Short mmCIF file of C-alpha atoms and ligand atoms in Angstrom, two decimals:
data_model
loop_
_atom_site.label_atom_id
_atom_site.label_comp_id
_atom_site.label_asym_id
_atom_site.label_seq_id
_atom_site.Cartn_x
_atom_site.Cartn_y
_atom_site.Cartn_z
CA MET X 272 187.50 -55.35 52.87
CA LYS X 273 188.69 -51.73 53.09
CA LYS X 274 191.74 -52.29 50.88
CA LYS X 275 189.61 -54.07 48.34
CA LEU X 276 187.15 -51.17 48.35
CA LEU X 277 189.89 -48.64 47.80
CA SER X 278 191.32 -50.40 44.79
CA VAL X 279 187.84 -50.97 43.44
CA LEU X 280 187.21 -47.25 43.75
CA LEU X 281 190.31 -46.32 41.85
CA SER X 282 189.45 -48.59 38.98
CA THR X 283 185.75 -47.76 38.95
CA ALA X 284 186.48 -44.05 38.92
CA MET X 285 188.42 -44.55 35.73
CA VAL X 286 185.73 -46.49 33.95
CA ALA X 287 182.73 -44.69 35.39
CA SER X 288 180.12 -44.82 32.70
CA LEU X 289 178.20 -41.86 31.37
CA LEU X 290 174.50 -42.57 31.55
CA VAL X 291 171.53 -40.37 30.96
CA GLY X 292 168.49 -40.14 33.24
CA CYS X 293 168.11 -41.36 36.77
CA GLY X 294 167.36 -44.65 38.53
CA SER X 295 165.08 -46.11 35.91
CA ASN X 296 162.78 -48.02 38.22
CA ALA X 297 162.92 -45.57 41.06
CA ALA X 298 159.79 -43.49 40.69
CA SER X 299 157.55 -46.52 40.56
CA ASP X 300 159.24 -48.48 43.29
CA ASP X 301 156.62 -49.08 45.95
CA SER X 302 159.18 -50.43 48.37
CA ALA X 303 160.53 -46.90 48.65
CA ALA X 304 157.13 -45.41 49.38
CA THR X 305 157.43 -41.93 50.73
CA ASP X 306 156.63 -41.34 54.33
CA ALA X 307 154.73 -38.18 53.62
CA ALA X 308 153.97 -37.65 57.24
CA ALA X 309 157.61 -37.78 58.20
CA THR X 310 157.72 -34.27 59.53
CA ASP X 311 158.74 -35.18 63.05
CA THR X 312 161.21 -32.59 64.18
CA ALA X 313 162.18 -34.28 67.40
CA ASN X 314 164.98 -36.72 68.05
CA ASP X 315 167.46 -35.29 65.57
CA SER X 316 170.31 -36.70 67.54
CA ALA X 317 168.66 -40.03 68.18
CA ALA X 318 170.89 -42.83 69.27
CA THR X 319 172.36 -45.05 66.59
CA ASP X 320 169.62 -46.65 64.59
CA THR X 321 171.05 -49.78 63.11
CA SER X 322 169.05 -52.07 60.95
CA ALA X 323 167.64 -55.35 62.12
CA SER X 324 168.89 -56.91 58.89
CA SER X 325 171.82 -59.29 59.08
CA GLY X 326 174.05 -56.72 57.44
CA GLU X 327 175.84 -59.48 55.57
CA GLY X 328 175.81 -57.35 52.46
CA GLY X 329 177.78 -54.59 54.19
CA PHE X 330 177.43 -51.74 56.67
CA VAL X 331 176.42 -48.25 55.50
CA GLY X 332 176.61 -45.02 57.51
CA VAL X 333 174.09 -42.36 56.46
CA ALA X 334 174.55 -38.80 57.84
CA MET X 335 171.61 -36.44 57.26
CA PRO X 336 171.56 -32.72 58.17
CA THR X 337 168.33 -32.25 60.11
CA LYS X 338 164.83 -33.53 60.76
CA ASP X 339 163.49 -29.98 60.70
CA LEU X 340 162.84 -30.04 56.98
CA GLN X 341 160.42 -32.56 55.55
CA ARG X 342 162.65 -33.53 52.66
CA TRP X 343 165.54 -34.88 54.75
CA ASN X 344 163.17 -37.15 56.66
CA GLN X 345 161.94 -38.51 53.36
CA ASP X 346 165.45 -38.88 51.95
CA GLY X 347 166.60 -40.65 55.11
CA SER X 348 163.67 -43.02 55.47
CA ASN X 349 163.66 -43.92 51.79
CA MET X 350 167.35 -44.67 51.83
CA GLN X 351 167.20 -46.66 55.04
CA ALA X 352 164.30 -48.76 53.74
CA GLU X 353 166.01 -49.45 50.44
CA LEU X 354 169.40 -50.20 51.95
CA GLU X 355 167.89 -52.60 54.46
CA ALA X 356 165.82 -54.27 51.78
CA ALA X 357 169.04 -54.80 49.84
CA GLY X 358 170.56 -56.56 52.86
CA TYR X 359 172.77 -53.82 54.29
CA LYS X 360 173.08 -52.85 57.92
CA VAL X 361 172.42 -49.11 58.31
CA ASP X 362 173.40 -46.48 60.85
CA ILE X 363 171.41 -43.33 60.02
CA GLN X 364 171.86 -40.11 61.98
CA TYR X 365 170.38 -36.60 61.83
CA ALA X 366 172.44 -33.70 63.19
CA SER X 367 170.00 -30.86 64.05
CA ASN X 368 171.77 -28.62 61.51
CA ASP X 369 174.80 -28.56 63.82
CA THR X 370 178.13 -29.23 62.12
CA ALA X 371 179.94 -30.38 65.28
CA THR X 372 177.19 -32.95 65.86
CA GLN X 373 177.47 -34.17 62.28
CA VAL X 374 181.25 -34.49 62.57
CA SER X 375 180.99 -36.61 65.71
CA GLN X 376 178.27 -38.77 64.16
CA ILE X 377 180.54 -39.46 61.18
CA GLU X 378 183.49 -40.17 63.49
CA ASN X 379 181.34 -42.76 65.27
CA MET X 380 180.39 -44.37 61.98
CA ILE X 381 184.08 -44.64 61.05
CA THR X 382 184.82 -46.22 64.44
CA GLU X 383 181.94 -48.65 63.95
CA GLY X 384 183.60 -49.81 60.74
CA VAL X 385 181.06 -48.84 58.10
CA ASP X 386 181.95 -49.91 54.55
CA VAL X 387 180.54 -46.82 52.82
CA LEU X 388 179.52 -43.36 54.06
CA VAL X 389 176.61 -41.44 52.53
CA ILE X 390 176.67 -37.83 53.70
CA ALA X 391 174.30 -34.91 53.17
CA SER X 392 176.46 -32.22 54.72
CA ILE X 393 175.30 -29.24 56.75
CA ASP X 394 178.26 -27.05 55.84
CA GLY X 395 180.06 -28.54 52.87
CA SER X 396 183.34 -26.90 53.84
CA SER X 397 183.54 -28.07 57.45
CA LEU X 398 184.07 -31.78 57.08
CA GLY X 399 187.72 -31.79 55.94
CA THR X 400 189.23 -33.45 59.00
CA VAL X 401 186.66 -36.18 59.41
CA MET X 402 186.81 -36.83 55.66
CA SER X 403 190.55 -37.41 55.99
CA GLN X 404 189.81 -39.93 58.74
CA ALA X 405 187.39 -41.72 56.43
CA LYS X 406 190.00 -41.81 53.70
CA GLU X 407 192.65 -43.18 56.05
CA ALA X 408 190.23 -45.90 57.08
CA GLY X 409 189.64 -46.69 53.39
CA ILE X 410 185.96 -45.80 53.53
CA PRO X 411 184.48 -44.46 50.27
CA VAL X 412 182.24 -41.41 50.64
CA ILE X 413 179.19 -40.54 48.56
CA ALA X 414 178.20 -36.87 48.93
CA TYR X 415 174.40 -36.91 48.99
CA ASP X 416 172.57 -33.96 47.42
CA ARG X 417 175.15 -31.44 48.74
CA LEU X 418 178.77 -31.54 47.63
CA ILE X 419 181.44 -31.84 50.34
CA MET X 420 184.06 -29.23 49.49
CA ASP X 421 187.86 -29.14 49.66
CA SER X 422 188.35 -32.82 50.41
CA ASP X 423 189.89 -35.47 48.19
CA ALA X 424 188.09 -38.14 50.20
CA VAL X 425 184.85 -37.69 48.29
CA SER X 426 184.44 -40.59 45.88
CA TYR X 427 181.11 -39.77 44.23
CA TYR X 428 178.36 -37.16 44.27
CA ALA X 429 174.67 -37.94 43.76
CA THR X 430 172.20 -35.10 43.42
CA PHE X 431 169.53 -33.50 41.33
CA ASP X 432 170.93 -31.12 38.74
CA ASN X 433 171.21 -28.04 40.94
CA TYR X 434 171.94 -25.55 38.19
CA MET X 435 168.88 -26.84 36.32
CA VAL X 436 166.76 -26.29 39.45
CA GLY X 437 167.75 -22.62 39.32
CA THR X 438 167.20 -22.23 35.58
CA LYS X 439 163.74 -23.81 35.84
CA GLN X 440 162.81 -21.32 38.57
CA GLY X 441 164.12 -18.40 36.51
CA GLU X 442 162.35 -19.64 33.38
CA TYR X 443 159.08 -20.01 35.29
CA ILE X 444 159.25 -16.33 36.27
CA ARG X 445 160.33 -15.29 32.76
CA ASP X 446 157.52 -17.22 31.08
CA ASN X 447 154.76 -16.30 33.52
CA LEU X 448 155.56 -12.58 33.41
CA ASP X 449 156.05 -12.98 29.64
CA LEU X 450 159.25 -10.98 29.95
CA ASP X 451 160.13 -11.30 26.28
CA ASN X 452 156.91 -9.60 25.15
CA ALA X 453 155.34 -7.63 27.99
CA ALA X 454 156.36 -4.02 28.48
CA GLY X 455 156.92 -4.17 32.24
CA PRO X 456 158.67 -3.09 34.29
CA PHE X 457 157.98 -5.73 36.92
CA ASN X 458 159.14 -5.76 40.53
CA ILE X 459 160.98 -8.80 41.85
CA GLU X 460 162.69 -9.75 45.14
CA ILE X 461 165.20 -12.57 45.57
CA PHE X 462 165.78 -15.17 48.32
CA THR X 463 168.35 -17.94 48.17
CA GLY X 464 169.81 -20.41 50.67
CA ASP X 465 172.60 -21.01 53.14
CA PRO X 466 176.02 -19.76 52.04
CA GLY X 467 177.66 -22.92 53.47
CA ASP X 468 175.59 -25.09 51.12
CA ASN X 469 177.31 -25.32 47.75
CA ASN X 470 173.92 -26.00 46.15
CA ALA X 471 172.76 -22.48 46.97
CA ASN X 472 175.35 -21.06 44.53
CA PHE X 473 174.04 -23.29 41.76
CA PHE X 474 170.36 -22.53 42.44
CA TYR X 475 171.04 -18.80 42.57
CA GLY X 476 173.43 -18.91 39.60
CA GLY X 477 171.02 -20.89 37.41
CA ALA X 478 168.11 -18.57 38.12
CA MET X 479 170.11 -15.37 37.75
CA ASP X 480 171.59 -16.56 34.46
CA VAL X 481 168.00 -16.44 33.16
CA LEU X 482 166.86 -13.28 34.95
CA ASN X 483 169.93 -10.99 34.87
CA LYS X 484 169.31 -10.02 31.27
CA TYR X 485 165.89 -8.57 32.19
CA ILE X 486 167.27 -6.87 35.30
CA ASP X 487 170.02 -5.29 33.21
CA GLU X 488 167.55 -3.94 30.67
CA GLY X 489 165.28 -2.59 33.41
CA LYS X 490 162.32 -4.86 32.69
CA LEU X 491 162.76 -6.50 36.08
CA VAL X 492 163.37 -4.16 39.00
CA VAL X 493 164.70 -5.26 42.40
CA LYS X 494 163.25 -2.43 44.49
CA SER X 495 165.20 -3.41 47.62
CA GLY X 496 168.42 -3.37 45.61
CA GLN X 497 169.28 -6.69 47.29
CA LYS X 498 170.38 -8.96 44.48
CA GLU X 499 173.96 -10.12 45.04
CA PHE X 500 174.34 -13.61 46.53
CA ALA X 501 175.55 -12.27 49.89
CA ASP X 502 172.52 -9.94 50.14
CA VAL X 503 169.94 -12.62 49.37
CA ALA X 504 171.41 -15.66 51.16
CA THR X 505 169.36 -17.14 54.02
CA ALA X 506 171.36 -18.70 56.88
CA ASN X 507 170.31 -22.32 57.47
CA TRP X 508 167.58 -21.91 54.85
CA SER X 509 165.49 -20.63 57.76
CA THR X 510 161.81 -19.82 57.23
CA GLU X 511 161.89 -17.29 60.07
CA THR X 512 164.94 -15.48 58.65
CA ALA X 513 163.35 -15.28 55.20
CA GLN X 514 160.10 -14.05 56.76
CA SER X 515 161.72 -11.24 58.69
CA ARG X 516 163.78 -10.12 55.69
CA MET X 517 160.61 -10.08 53.56
CA GLU X 518 158.76 -8.13 56.27
CA ASN X 519 161.50 -5.49 56.22
CA ILE X 520 161.43 -5.30 52.44
CA LEU X 521 157.63 -4.94 52.38
CA ALA X 522 157.71 -2.21 55.01
CA SER X 523 160.49 -0.29 53.27
CA TYR X 524 159.59 -0.61 49.59
CA TYR X 525 156.01 -1.80 49.12
CA ALA X 526 154.01 -0.20 51.96
CA ASP X 527 152.74 2.51 49.58
CA GLY X 528 150.88 -0.08 47.47
CA THR X 529 153.68 -0.69 44.97
CA LYS X 530 152.99 -4.00 43.25
CA LEU X 531 155.32 -6.92 43.88
CA ASP X 532 155.23 -9.13 40.78
CA ALA X 533 157.58 -11.98 41.60
CA VAL X 534 159.72 -13.45 44.35
CA LEU X 535 162.47 -15.85 43.39
CA CYS X 536 162.83 -18.28 46.29
CA SER X 537 165.40 -21.04 45.93
CA ASN X 538 163.44 -23.51 48.05
CA ASP X 539 160.22 -24.13 49.94
CA SER X 540 161.40 -23.21 53.44
CA THR X 541 162.38 -19.73 52.26
CA ALA X 542 159.21 -19.47 50.15
CA LEU X 543 157.14 -20.25 53.23
CA GLY X 544 158.77 -17.36 55.09
CA VAL X 545 158.00 -15.02 52.20
CA GLU X 546 154.39 -16.25 52.07
CA ASN X 547 153.98 -15.75 55.84
CA ALA X 548 155.25 -12.19 55.51
CA LEU X 549 152.91 -11.47 52.60
CA ALA X 550 149.91 -12.94 54.42
CA ALA X 551 150.40 -10.50 57.29
CA ASN X 552 151.65 -7.42 55.45
CA TYR X 553 150.62 -7.27 51.82
CA THR X 554 147.19 -6.67 50.36
CA GLY X 555 147.79 -6.77 46.61
CA ASP X 556 147.57 -9.83 44.33
CA TYR X 557 150.00 -12.59 45.24
CA PRO X 558 153.21 -12.35 43.26
CA ILE X 559 154.68 -15.30 41.36
CA ILE X 560 156.65 -17.23 43.99
CA THR X 561 159.02 -20.10 43.20
CA GLY X 562 160.11 -22.91 45.51
CA GLN X 563 161.78 -26.28 45.65
CA ASP X 564 161.11 -29.66 47.36
CA CYS X 565 157.31 -29.81 47.13
CA ASP X 566 156.98 -29.81 50.91
CA ILE X 567 153.40 -30.46 51.99
CA ALA X 568 152.81 -26.95 53.41
CA ASN X 569 154.01 -25.45 50.13
CA VAL X 570 151.98 -27.76 47.92
CA LYS X 571 148.93 -26.73 49.96
CA ASN X 572 149.88 -23.11 49.23
CA ILE X 573 150.19 -23.92 45.53
CA VAL X 574 146.68 -25.36 45.59
CA ALA X 575 145.47 -22.26 47.47
CA GLY X 576 147.13 -19.89 44.96
CA LYS X 577 149.69 -18.55 47.43
CA GLN X 578 152.76 -20.11 45.82
CA SER X 579 153.15 -20.54 42.07
CA MET X 580 155.46 -23.50 41.69
CA SER X 581 157.91 -25.78 43.40
CA ILE X 582 160.69 -27.86 41.93
CA PHE X 583 159.95 -31.55 42.48
CA LYS X 584 162.98 -33.66 43.35
CA ASP X 585 161.53 -37.12 43.95
CA THR X 586 163.48 -38.30 47.00
CA ARG X 587 162.64 -41.91 46.06
CA THR X 588 164.60 -41.48 42.85
CA LEU X 589 167.72 -40.09 44.51
CA ALA X 590 167.60 -42.66 47.31
CA SER X 591 167.34 -45.50 44.77
CA GLN X 592 170.25 -44.14 42.78
CA VAL X 593 172.43 -43.89 45.87
CA VAL X 594 171.51 -47.40 47.00
CA LYS X 595 172.54 -48.58 43.53
CA MET X 596 175.88 -46.75 43.86
CA VAL X 597 176.48 -48.23 47.31
CA GLY X 598 175.88 -51.70 45.88
CA GLN X 599 178.22 -51.07 42.98
CA ILE X 600 180.95 -49.85 45.34
CA ILE X 601 180.58 -52.77 47.72
CA GLU X 602 180.38 -55.35 44.95
CA GLY X 603 183.30 -53.79 43.14
CA THR X 604 181.44 -53.26 39.88
CA GLU X 605 181.40 -50.16 37.71
CA VAL X 606 179.78 -47.19 39.46
CA GLU X 607 177.30 -45.37 37.24
CA VAL X 608 177.77 -41.63 36.88
CA ASN X 609 176.46 -39.27 34.21
CA ASP X 610 178.49 -36.10 34.80
CA THR X 611 182.25 -35.77 35.04
CA GLU X 612 182.52 -32.02 34.45
CA SER X 613 180.23 -29.90 36.59
CA TYR X 614 181.14 -30.43 40.23
CA ASP X 615 184.68 -29.51 41.22
CA ASN X 616 184.94 -29.55 45.01
CA GLY X 617 188.24 -27.71 45.09
CA THR X 618 190.34 -30.88 44.79
CA GLY X 619 189.12 -31.86 41.35
CA VAL X 620 185.91 -32.86 39.61
CA ILE X 621 183.87 -35.40 41.55
CA PRO X 622 182.19 -38.05 39.36
CA SER X 623 178.50 -37.32 39.77
CA PHE X 624 175.09 -38.76 39.08
CA LEU X 625 172.63 -35.93 38.36
CA CYS X 626 168.92 -36.66 38.43
CA GLU X 627 166.58 -34.38 36.53
CA PRO X 628 164.26 -32.05 38.47
CA VAL X 629 160.80 -31.04 37.19
CA PHE X 630 158.49 -28.23 38.21
CA VAL X 631 155.12 -28.66 39.85
CA ASP X 632 152.36 -26.07 39.75
CA SER X 633 148.59 -26.09 40.08
CA SER X 634 148.24 -27.59 36.59
CA ASN X 635 150.24 -30.77 37.16
CA TYR X 636 150.54 -31.40 40.92
CA LYS X 637 147.87 -34.12 40.87
CA GLU X 638 149.65 -36.10 38.19
CA LEU X 639 153.18 -35.68 39.55
CA LEU X 640 152.56 -35.82 43.28
CA VAL X 641 149.34 -37.73 43.85
CA ASP X 642 149.09 -40.15 40.92
CA SER X 643 152.76 -41.08 41.39
CA GLY X 644 152.04 -42.07 44.99
CA TYR X 645 154.35 -39.42 46.46
CA TYR X 646 151.49 -37.94 48.46
CA THR X 647 147.91 -38.97 49.07
CA GLU X 648 145.04 -36.53 48.51
CA ALA X 649 144.59 -36.55 52.28
CA ASP X 650 148.18 -35.34 52.83
CA LEU X 651 147.32 -32.22 50.87
CA GLN X 652 144.00 -31.40 52.63
C1 BGC B 977 168.67 -28.99 48.97
C2 BGC B 977 167.26 -28.46 48.89
C3 BGC B 977 166.79 -28.03 50.26
C4 BGC B 977 167.81 -27.13 50.94
C5 BGC B 977 167.44 -26.85 52.38
C6 BGC B 977 169.55 -27.96 49.62
O1 BGC B 977 170.86 -28.42 49.68
O2 BGC B 977 169.14 -29.32 47.68
O3 BGC B 977 166.41 -29.46 48.36
O4 BGC B 977 165.59 -27.32 50.17
O5 BGC B 977 169.07 -27.73 50.92
O6 BGC B 977 167.47 -28.00 53.16
#
């Protein structure tokens, strides 16, 4: 089985097709209904959860970073449900954002003899050794959402277009402050994600490629002076860390009533920290605040006017696409990708499938989040 998979991979990598869009039937697939209430933070290191299905179709190991963030619970439960429905046995594990835990979970999956590994890494650069073990065992690896760096064992990458996430956030700020026409200057502060997460570079890079021009010409002013990636990164994407950095910035630069016009936040957990800090320490009008994931707490804040937008990455869509890829790998058919240029993990470009993100704000959240069945009205009360 393993040898067959390896040769299949080599040939499929060469003929990987270039397709546009993402899992065509995914968004409307009721079988992948989102577990909107899946915010349980306990049991991250739960014992192996293998499917009750016969597993005749194959055995898939799914390694997720943490249960602490809503999105990973949704990603995990959607993928598990879809894989089981397709007849695969599944071992899904969450690692409490601890790399050593994730490594040992993946080692166990290799020992158990999984046919394919799907991994959303915690630190994309810390899986080299266990990736080599997977390669030796002939197990193909799909990097899920986050690219695994510096390893030639990564067969495919499935994600939303991370650079586009950043540009959409930057464009939202540009358009809503009307930077091309308004006189300004406007004050902005910047928060991005964990430096060990390769995505953070793309989110930050995409947004700054839109905003740098206005910073350079003085129309956007970063009062704190904190604008380089290292200054604005948030370890573990932690809400508390973002909150305390925002509190310091407010105390040092805005306590005299200076208006804060915008805060670029790469995702919802950092946006929540910024919003908590503002709620306790800022009396002016709420600035434009960006986010990503459409977590329930943040969508509630969008409805309440405390967050302006969030990027919506429908976890049902990504899960469906990955389940499709797993099937194609196991069946030895052509694996669909639509990008063979953007994601070099240090060993070469990894054939990728990029889904397209969209933004949600108060004008379209009902249509995109409620009418699509992602959340119920009650979830957002
Ligand atoms: C994901 C985001 C998420 C962040 C924190 C990133 O890799 O792409 O959707 O908000 O990690 O978990």
